[in-house]
Coordinates of C-alpha atoms in Angstrom, one line a residue:
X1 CA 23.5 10.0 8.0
X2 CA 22.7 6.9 5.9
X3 CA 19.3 5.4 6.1
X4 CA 17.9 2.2 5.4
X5 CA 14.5 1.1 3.4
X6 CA 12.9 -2.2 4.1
X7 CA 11.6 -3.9 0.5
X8 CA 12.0 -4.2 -3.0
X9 CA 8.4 -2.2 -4.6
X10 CA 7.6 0.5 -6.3
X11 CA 6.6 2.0 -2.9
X12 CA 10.1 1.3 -1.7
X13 CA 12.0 2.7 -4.7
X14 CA 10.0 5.8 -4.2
X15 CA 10.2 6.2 -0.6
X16 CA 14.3 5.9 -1.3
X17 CA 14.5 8.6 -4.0
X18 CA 12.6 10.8 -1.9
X19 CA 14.8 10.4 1.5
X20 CA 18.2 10.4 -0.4
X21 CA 17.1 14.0 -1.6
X22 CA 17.6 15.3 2.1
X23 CA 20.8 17.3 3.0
X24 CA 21.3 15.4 6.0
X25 CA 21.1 11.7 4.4
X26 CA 24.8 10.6 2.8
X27 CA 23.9 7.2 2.2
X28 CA 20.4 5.4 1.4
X29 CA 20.6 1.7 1.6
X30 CA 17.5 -0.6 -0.1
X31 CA 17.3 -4.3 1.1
X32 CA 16.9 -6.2 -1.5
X33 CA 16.0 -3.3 -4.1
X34 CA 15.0 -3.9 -7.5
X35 CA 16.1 -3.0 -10.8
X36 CA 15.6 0.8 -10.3
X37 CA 17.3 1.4 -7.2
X38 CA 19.8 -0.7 -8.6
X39 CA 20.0 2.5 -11.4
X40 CA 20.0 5.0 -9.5
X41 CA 23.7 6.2 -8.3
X42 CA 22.4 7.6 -4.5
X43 CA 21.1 4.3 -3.7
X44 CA 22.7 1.0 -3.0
X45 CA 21.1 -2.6 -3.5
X46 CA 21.4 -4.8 -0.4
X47 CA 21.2 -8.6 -0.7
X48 CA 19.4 -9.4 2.6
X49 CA 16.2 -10.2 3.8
X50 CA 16.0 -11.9 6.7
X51 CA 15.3 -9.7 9.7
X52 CA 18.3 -10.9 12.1
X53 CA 20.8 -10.5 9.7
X54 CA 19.5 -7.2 8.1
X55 CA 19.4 -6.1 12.4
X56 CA 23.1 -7.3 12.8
X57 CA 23.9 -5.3 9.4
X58 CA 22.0 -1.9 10.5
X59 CA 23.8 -2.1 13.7
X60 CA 27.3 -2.9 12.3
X61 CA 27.5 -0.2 9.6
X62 CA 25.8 2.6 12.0
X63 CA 21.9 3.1 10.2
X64 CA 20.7 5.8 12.0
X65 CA 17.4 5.2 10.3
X66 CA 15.1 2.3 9.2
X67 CA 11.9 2.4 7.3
X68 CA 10.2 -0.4 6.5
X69 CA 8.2 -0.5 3.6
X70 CA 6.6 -4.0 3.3
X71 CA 3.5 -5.7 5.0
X72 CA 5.5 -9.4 5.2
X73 CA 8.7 -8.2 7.8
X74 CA 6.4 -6.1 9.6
X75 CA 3.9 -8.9 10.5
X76 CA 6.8 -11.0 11.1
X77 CA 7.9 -8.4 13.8
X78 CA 11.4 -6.9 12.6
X79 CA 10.4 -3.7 14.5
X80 CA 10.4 -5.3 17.5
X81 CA 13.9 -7.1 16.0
X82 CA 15.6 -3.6 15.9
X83 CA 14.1 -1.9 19.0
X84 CA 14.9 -4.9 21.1
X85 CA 18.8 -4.1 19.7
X86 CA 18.5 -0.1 20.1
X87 CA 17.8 0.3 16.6
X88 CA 15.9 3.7 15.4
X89 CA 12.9 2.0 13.1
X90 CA 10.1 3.3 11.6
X91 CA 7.1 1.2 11.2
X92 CA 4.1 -1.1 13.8
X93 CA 5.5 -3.5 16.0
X94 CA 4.4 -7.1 14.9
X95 CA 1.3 -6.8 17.3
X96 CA 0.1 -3.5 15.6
X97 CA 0.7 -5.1 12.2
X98 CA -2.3 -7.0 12.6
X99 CA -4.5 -4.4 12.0
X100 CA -3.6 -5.5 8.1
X101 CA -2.2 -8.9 9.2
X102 CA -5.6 -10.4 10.4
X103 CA -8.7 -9.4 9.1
X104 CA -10.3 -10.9 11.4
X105 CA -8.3 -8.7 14.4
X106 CA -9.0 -5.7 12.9
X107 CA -12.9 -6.1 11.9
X108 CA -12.6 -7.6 15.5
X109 CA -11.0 -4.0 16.7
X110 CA -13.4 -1.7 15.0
X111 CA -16.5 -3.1 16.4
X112 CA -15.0 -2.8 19.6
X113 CA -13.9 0.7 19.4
X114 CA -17.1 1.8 17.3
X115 CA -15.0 2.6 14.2
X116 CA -17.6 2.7 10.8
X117 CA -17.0 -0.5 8.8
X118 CA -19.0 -2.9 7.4
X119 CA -21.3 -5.6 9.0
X120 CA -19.2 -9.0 8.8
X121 CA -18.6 -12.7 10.1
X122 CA -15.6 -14.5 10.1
X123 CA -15.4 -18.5 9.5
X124 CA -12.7 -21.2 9.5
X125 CA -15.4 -23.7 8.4
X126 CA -16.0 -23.8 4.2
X127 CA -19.3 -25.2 4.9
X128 CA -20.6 -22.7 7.4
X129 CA -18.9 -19.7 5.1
X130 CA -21.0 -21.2 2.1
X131 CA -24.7 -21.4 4.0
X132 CA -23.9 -17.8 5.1
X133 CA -22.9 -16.3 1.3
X134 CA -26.5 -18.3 0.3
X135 CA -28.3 -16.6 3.3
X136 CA -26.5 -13.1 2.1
X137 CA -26.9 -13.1 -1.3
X138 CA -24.8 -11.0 -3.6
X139 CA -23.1 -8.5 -4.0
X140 CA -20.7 -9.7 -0.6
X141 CA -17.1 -9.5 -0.1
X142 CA -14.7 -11.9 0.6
X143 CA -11.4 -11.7 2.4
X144 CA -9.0 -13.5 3.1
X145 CA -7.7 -13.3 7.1
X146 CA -3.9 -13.5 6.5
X147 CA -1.8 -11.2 3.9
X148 CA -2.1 -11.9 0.4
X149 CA 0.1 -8.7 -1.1
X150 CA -3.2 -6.9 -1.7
X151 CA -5.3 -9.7 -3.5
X152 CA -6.6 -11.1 -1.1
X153 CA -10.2 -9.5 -1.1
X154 CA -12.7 -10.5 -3.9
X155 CA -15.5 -8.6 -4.2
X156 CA -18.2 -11.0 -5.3
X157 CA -21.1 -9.7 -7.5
X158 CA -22.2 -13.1 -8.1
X159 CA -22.9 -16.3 -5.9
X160 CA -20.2 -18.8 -7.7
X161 CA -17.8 -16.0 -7.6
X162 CA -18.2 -15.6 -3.6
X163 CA -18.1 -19.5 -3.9
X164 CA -14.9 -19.5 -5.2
X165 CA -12.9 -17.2 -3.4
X166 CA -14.3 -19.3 -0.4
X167 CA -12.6 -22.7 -1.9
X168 CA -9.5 -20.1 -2.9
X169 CA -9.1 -18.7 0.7
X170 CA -9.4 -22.0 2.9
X171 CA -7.7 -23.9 1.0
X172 CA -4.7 -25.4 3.1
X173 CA -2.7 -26.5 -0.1
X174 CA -1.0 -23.6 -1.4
X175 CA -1.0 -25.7 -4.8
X176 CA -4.9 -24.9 -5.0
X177 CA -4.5 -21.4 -3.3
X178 CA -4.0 -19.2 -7.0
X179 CA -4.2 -16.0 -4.6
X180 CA -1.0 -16.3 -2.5
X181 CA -2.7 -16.5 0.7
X182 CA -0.4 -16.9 4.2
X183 CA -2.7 -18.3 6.6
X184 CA -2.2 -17.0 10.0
X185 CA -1.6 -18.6 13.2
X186 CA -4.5 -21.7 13.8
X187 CA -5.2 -22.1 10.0
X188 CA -7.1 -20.4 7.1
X189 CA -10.0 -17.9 7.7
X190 CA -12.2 -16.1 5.8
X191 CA -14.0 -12.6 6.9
X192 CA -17.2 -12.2 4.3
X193 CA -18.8 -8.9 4.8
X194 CA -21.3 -6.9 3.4
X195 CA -20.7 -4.5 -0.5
X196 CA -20.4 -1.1 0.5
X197 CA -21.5 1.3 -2.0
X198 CA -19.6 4.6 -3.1
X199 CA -16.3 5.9 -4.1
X200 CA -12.8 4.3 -2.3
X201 CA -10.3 6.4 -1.6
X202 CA -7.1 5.9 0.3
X203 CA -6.3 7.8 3.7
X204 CA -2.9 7.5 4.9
X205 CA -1.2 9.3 8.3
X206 CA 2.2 8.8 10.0
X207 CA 2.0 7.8 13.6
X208 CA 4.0 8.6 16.7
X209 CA 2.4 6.4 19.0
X210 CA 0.1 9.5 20.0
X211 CA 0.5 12.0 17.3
X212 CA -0.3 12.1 13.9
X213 CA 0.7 14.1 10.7
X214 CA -1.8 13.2 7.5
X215 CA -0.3 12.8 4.5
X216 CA -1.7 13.4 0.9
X217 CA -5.3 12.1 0.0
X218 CA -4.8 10.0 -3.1
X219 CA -7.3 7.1 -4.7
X220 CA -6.0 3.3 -6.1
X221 CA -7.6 1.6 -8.8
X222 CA -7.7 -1.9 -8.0
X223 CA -9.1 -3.7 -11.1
X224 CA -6.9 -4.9 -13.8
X225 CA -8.8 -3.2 -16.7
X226 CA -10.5 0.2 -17.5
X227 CA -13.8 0.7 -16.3
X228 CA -13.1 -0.9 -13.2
X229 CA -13.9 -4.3 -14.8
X230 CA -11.3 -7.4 -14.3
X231 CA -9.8 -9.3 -11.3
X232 CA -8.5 -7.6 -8.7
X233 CA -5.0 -6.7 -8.6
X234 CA -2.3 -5.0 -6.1
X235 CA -3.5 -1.8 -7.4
X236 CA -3.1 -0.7 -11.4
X237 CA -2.3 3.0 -10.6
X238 CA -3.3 5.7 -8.3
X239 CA -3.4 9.9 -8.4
X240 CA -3.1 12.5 -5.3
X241 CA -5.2 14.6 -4.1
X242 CA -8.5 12.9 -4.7
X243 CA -11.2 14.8 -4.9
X244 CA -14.2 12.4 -3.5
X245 CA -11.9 13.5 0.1
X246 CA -13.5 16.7 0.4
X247 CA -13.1 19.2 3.5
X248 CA -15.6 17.5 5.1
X249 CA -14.9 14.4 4.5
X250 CA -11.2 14.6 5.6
X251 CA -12.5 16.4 8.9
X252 CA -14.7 13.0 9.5
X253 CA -11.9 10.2 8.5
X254 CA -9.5 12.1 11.5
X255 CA -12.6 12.4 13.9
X256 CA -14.6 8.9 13.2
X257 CA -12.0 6.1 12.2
X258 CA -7.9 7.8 12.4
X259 CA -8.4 9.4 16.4
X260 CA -10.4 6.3 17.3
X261 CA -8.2 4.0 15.5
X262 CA -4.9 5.4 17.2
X263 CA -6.6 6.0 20.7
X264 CA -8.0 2.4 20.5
X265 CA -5.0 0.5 20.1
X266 CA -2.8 2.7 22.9
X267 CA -5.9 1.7 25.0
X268 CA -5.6 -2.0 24.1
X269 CA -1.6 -1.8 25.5
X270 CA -0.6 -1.9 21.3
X271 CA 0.5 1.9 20.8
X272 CA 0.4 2.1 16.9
X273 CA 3.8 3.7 15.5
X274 CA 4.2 3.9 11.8
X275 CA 2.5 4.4 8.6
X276 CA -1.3 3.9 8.7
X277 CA -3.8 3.6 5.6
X278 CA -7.3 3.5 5.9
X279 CA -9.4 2.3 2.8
X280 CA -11.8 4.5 2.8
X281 CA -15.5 3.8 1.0
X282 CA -17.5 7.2 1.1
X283 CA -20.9 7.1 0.4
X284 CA -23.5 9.7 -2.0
X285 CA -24.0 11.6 1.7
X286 CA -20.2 11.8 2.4
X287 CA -20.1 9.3 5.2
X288 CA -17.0 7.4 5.2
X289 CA -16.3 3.8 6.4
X290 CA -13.4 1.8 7.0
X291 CA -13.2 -0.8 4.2
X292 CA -9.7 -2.0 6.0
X293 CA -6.6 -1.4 7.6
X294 CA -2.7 -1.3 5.8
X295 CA 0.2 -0.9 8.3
X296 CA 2.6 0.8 5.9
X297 CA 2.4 3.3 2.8
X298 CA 0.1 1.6 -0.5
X299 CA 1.1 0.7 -3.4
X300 CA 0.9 2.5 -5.6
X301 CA 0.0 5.8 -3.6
X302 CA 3.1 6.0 -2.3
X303 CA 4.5 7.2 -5.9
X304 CA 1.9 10.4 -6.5
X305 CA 2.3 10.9 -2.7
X306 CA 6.2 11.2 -2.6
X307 CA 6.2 13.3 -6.2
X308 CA 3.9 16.1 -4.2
X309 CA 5.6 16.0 -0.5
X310 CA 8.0 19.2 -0.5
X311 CA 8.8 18.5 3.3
X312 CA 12.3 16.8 3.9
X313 CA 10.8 12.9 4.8
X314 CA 14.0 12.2 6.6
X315 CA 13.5 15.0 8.9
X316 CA 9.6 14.0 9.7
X317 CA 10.4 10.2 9.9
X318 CA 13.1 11.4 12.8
X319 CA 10.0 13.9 14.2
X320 CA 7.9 10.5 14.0
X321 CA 10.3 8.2 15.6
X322 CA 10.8 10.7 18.1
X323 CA 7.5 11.3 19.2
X324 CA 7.5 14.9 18.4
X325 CA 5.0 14.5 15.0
X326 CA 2.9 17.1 16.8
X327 CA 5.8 19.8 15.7
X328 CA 6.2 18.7 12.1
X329 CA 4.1 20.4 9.2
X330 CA 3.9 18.7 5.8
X331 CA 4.0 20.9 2.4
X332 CA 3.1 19.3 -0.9
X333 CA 3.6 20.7 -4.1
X334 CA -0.3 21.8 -5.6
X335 CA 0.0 19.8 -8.4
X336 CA -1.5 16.9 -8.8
X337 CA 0.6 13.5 -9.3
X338 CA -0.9 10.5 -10.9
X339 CA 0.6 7.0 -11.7
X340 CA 0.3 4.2 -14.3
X341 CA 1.2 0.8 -13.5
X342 CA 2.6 -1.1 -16.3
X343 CA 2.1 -5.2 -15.4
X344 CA 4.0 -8.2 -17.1
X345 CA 2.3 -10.7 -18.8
X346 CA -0.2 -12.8 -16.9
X347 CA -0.8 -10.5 -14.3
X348 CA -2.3 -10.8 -12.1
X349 CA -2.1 -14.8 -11.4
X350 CA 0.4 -15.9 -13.6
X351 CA 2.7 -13.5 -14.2
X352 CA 5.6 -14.0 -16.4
X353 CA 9.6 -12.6 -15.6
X354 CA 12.6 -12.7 -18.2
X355 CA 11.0 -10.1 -20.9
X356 CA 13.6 -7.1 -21.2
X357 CA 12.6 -3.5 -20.7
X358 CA 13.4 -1.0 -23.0
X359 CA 12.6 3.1 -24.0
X360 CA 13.6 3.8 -20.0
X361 CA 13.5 7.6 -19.9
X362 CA 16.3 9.4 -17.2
X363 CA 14.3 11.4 -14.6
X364 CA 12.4 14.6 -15.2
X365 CA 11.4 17.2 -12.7
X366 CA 7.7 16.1 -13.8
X367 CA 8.2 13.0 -14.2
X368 CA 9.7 9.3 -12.5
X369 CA 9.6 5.6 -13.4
X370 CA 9.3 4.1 -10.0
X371 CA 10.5 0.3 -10.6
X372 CA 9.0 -2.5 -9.0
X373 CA 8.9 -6.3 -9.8
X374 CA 12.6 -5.2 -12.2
X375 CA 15.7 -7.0 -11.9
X376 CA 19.7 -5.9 -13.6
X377 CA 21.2 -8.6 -15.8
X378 CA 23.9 -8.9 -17.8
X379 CA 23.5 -4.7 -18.7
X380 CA 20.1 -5.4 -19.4
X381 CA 16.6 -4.5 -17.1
X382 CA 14.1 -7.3 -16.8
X383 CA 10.7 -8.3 -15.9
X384 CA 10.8 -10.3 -12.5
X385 CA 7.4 -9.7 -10.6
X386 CA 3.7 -9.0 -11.6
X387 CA 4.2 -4.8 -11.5
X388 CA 7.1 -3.9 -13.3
X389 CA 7.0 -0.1 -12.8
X390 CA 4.8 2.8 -12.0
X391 CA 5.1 5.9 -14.3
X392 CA 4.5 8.7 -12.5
X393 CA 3.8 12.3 -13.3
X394 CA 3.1 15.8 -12.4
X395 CA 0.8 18.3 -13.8
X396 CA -1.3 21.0 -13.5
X397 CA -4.3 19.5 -13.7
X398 CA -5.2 15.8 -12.9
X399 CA -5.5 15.4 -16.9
X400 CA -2.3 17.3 -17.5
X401 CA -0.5 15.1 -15.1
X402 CA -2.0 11.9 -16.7
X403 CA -1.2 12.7 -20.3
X404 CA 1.9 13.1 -19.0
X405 CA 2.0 9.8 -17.2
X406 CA 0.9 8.5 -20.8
X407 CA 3.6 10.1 -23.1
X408 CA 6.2 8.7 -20.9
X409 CA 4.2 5.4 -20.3
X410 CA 4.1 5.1 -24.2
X411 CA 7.9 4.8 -24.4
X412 CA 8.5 2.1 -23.0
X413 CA 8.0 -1.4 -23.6
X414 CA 8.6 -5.0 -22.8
X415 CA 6.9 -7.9 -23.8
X416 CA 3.3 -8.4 -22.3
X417 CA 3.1 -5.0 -20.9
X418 CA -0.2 -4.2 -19.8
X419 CA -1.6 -1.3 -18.3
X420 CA -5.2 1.3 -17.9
X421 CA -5.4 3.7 -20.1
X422 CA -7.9 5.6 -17.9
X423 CA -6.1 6.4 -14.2
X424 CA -7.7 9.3 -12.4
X425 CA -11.1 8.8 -14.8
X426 CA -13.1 9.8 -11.7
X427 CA -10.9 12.8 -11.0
X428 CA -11.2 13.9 -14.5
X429 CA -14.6 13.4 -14.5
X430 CA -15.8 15.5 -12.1

């Protein structure tokens, strides 16, 4: 059967490798691709991204599967594009996508369905967003309403910061907007809420509509630099499991903010198919809350998570776009994964494209470069987005996997490159 994946990330390239190693996939197409599926001989690069014509493309050469990795087509609605055309798709219908597409309709959805977040506000007014961050104090968070590829949430520790991402966020002139913000439908908003203290980590299921099937716990690390300290970023590298999800923990995400979340929008007439992420922060008693929604796989999760699942993904994305995810059991290797993100040059504001790539190692059966922001030219791999790649590695401990991660990390360089040298500290630590 051949198979199509939505995007051009490092969550895309990895969600392709991992479905074209399924007996019953001949063909995986990736529209656009990057550099690495470019590479790799089981996938093939296609040139389209608008949602009509990649429809009309599906249909005419016989998909019988779609997977859409991105937030920007989903919240543009090219599920609903390929249902309404009797296309098998995987992924929320552009109502559903607002769960990550509006801050302001999801903080609006938890409070309704009693899911644990954080206190909040939301403001279209600069003025009014300003009184309230001096009434608050710091540290406060502040996010943007509309999707921002994951940097759209500064977490303020001081007043002038939270002043700034205000002026940032609701300014209408991209020009002055350095975070990429798309304002949604009737202008820019801001949701400032309160700092949540304790440990993030990501928790991501696949929904049915009804059913759901969890997939690997694994934790992001969102700063640019080690320590935690820096901007924030799309996410510098990630490791799976992690640890801070304990028995208990898990067994509280499902009951307190996944059931709810999934019951909660089949009650509000917006059955939620497709990946779902929960941010999780968990606090010293183990209590987790909902620090936001994502309506697809994260990046870079995606890359540990798809190095440990064992289970045929082509076969549970049919179970899932089926309905049937109640039947489907996932296995994952016991080894830990972890990935390092290597950024260009001025990530994560200003990043720079054009610097070649060189010391790319062929795959291992511990080991992947997951391409991202990469580009083929003239023979040659280049630099063309902020993340460049995410080298990812198995091991038998988390610090086996990440010296792995390192050795191969080591070997390769471009101009600029920039990455942690601490993933999975926090793992590794206790």
């Amino acid at each position: 059967m051949k198979v199509l994946v939505v995007g051009g990330g490092g969550r895309e390239h990895a969600l392709a490798w991992k479905l074209a190693q399924s007996p019953r996939v001949q063909a995986v197409y990736v529209a656009p691709g990057n550099g690495g599926t470019a590479l790799d001989s089981r996938l093939e690069n296609i040139n389209i991204t608008d949602p009509h014509a990649l429809r009309a493309w599906a249909a005419t050469e016989k998909i019988a599967l779609t997977v859409v990795g991105p937030e920007q087509p989903l919240a543009a609605g090219i599920v609903d594009e390929f249902r309404a055309h009797g296309l098998r798709v995987f992924g929320p219908t552009k109502a559903a996508a607002q769960l990550e597409s509006s801050k302001a309709f999801s903080k609006a959805f938890m409070k309704r369905h009693h899911i644990p977040t954080a206190d909040y506000e939301t403001f279209n007014d600069a003025v009014a967003a300003h009184a309230y961050v001096d009434e608050k104090g710091a540290p406060i968070v502040v996010k943007a309403d509309g999707l921002a590829a994951g940097k759209g949430v500064v977490v303020a520790m001081t007043l002038h910061e939270a002043h700034e991402a205000i002026e940032f966020m609701l300014a209408p002139d991209p020009e002055f907007n350095p975070l990429g913000v798309s304002h949604n439908e009737g202008g820019a908003r801001v949701v400032i809420e309160e700092f949540l203290q304790g440990e993030e980590a990501s928790f991501i299921v696949m929904c049915d509509g009804k059913n759901v099937a969890v997939m690997a716990t694994s934790q992001d690390h969102k700063r640019l630099l080690d320590g935690d300290q820096g901007p924030n970023t799309g996410g510098m590298g990630a490791y799976s499991p992690a640890p801070v999800v304990t028995p208990d923990v898990h067994a509280r995400a499902m009951r307190e903010i996944i059931l709810p979340t999934i019951r909660g929008m089949e009650k509000d007439g917006i059955p939620f198919t497709g990946f779902l992420y929960a941010g999780l922060m968990i606090d010293a008693q183990g209590k987790p809350k909902t620090l936001e929604f994502n309506c697809r796989m994260g990046d870079p999760e995606t890359q540990s998570i798809m190095m440990r699942l064992k289970t045929d993904l082509f076969e549970v994305l049919m179970a899932a776009t089926s309905g049937t995810l109640d039947k489907v059991e996932m296995e994952w290797d016991r080894r830990p994964a972890l990935g390092v993100v290597m950024a260009a040059h001025g990530y994560p504001l200003h990043p720079r494209k054009g610097d070649v790539i060189h010391g790319l190692p062929v795959a291992a059966e511990d080991a992947m470069v997951f391409h991202a922001g990469t580009q083929r030219q003239d023979g040659a791999t280049l630099t063309s987005g902020g993340r460049v790649l995410c080298v990812t590695a198995l091991g038998s401990t988390v610090k086996a996997a990440q010296q792995r991660a390192y050795d191969v990390a080591r070997n390769i360089d471009f101009d600029g490159a920039q990455y942690r040298k601490d993933i999975g500290y926090r793992a590794i630590k206790s």
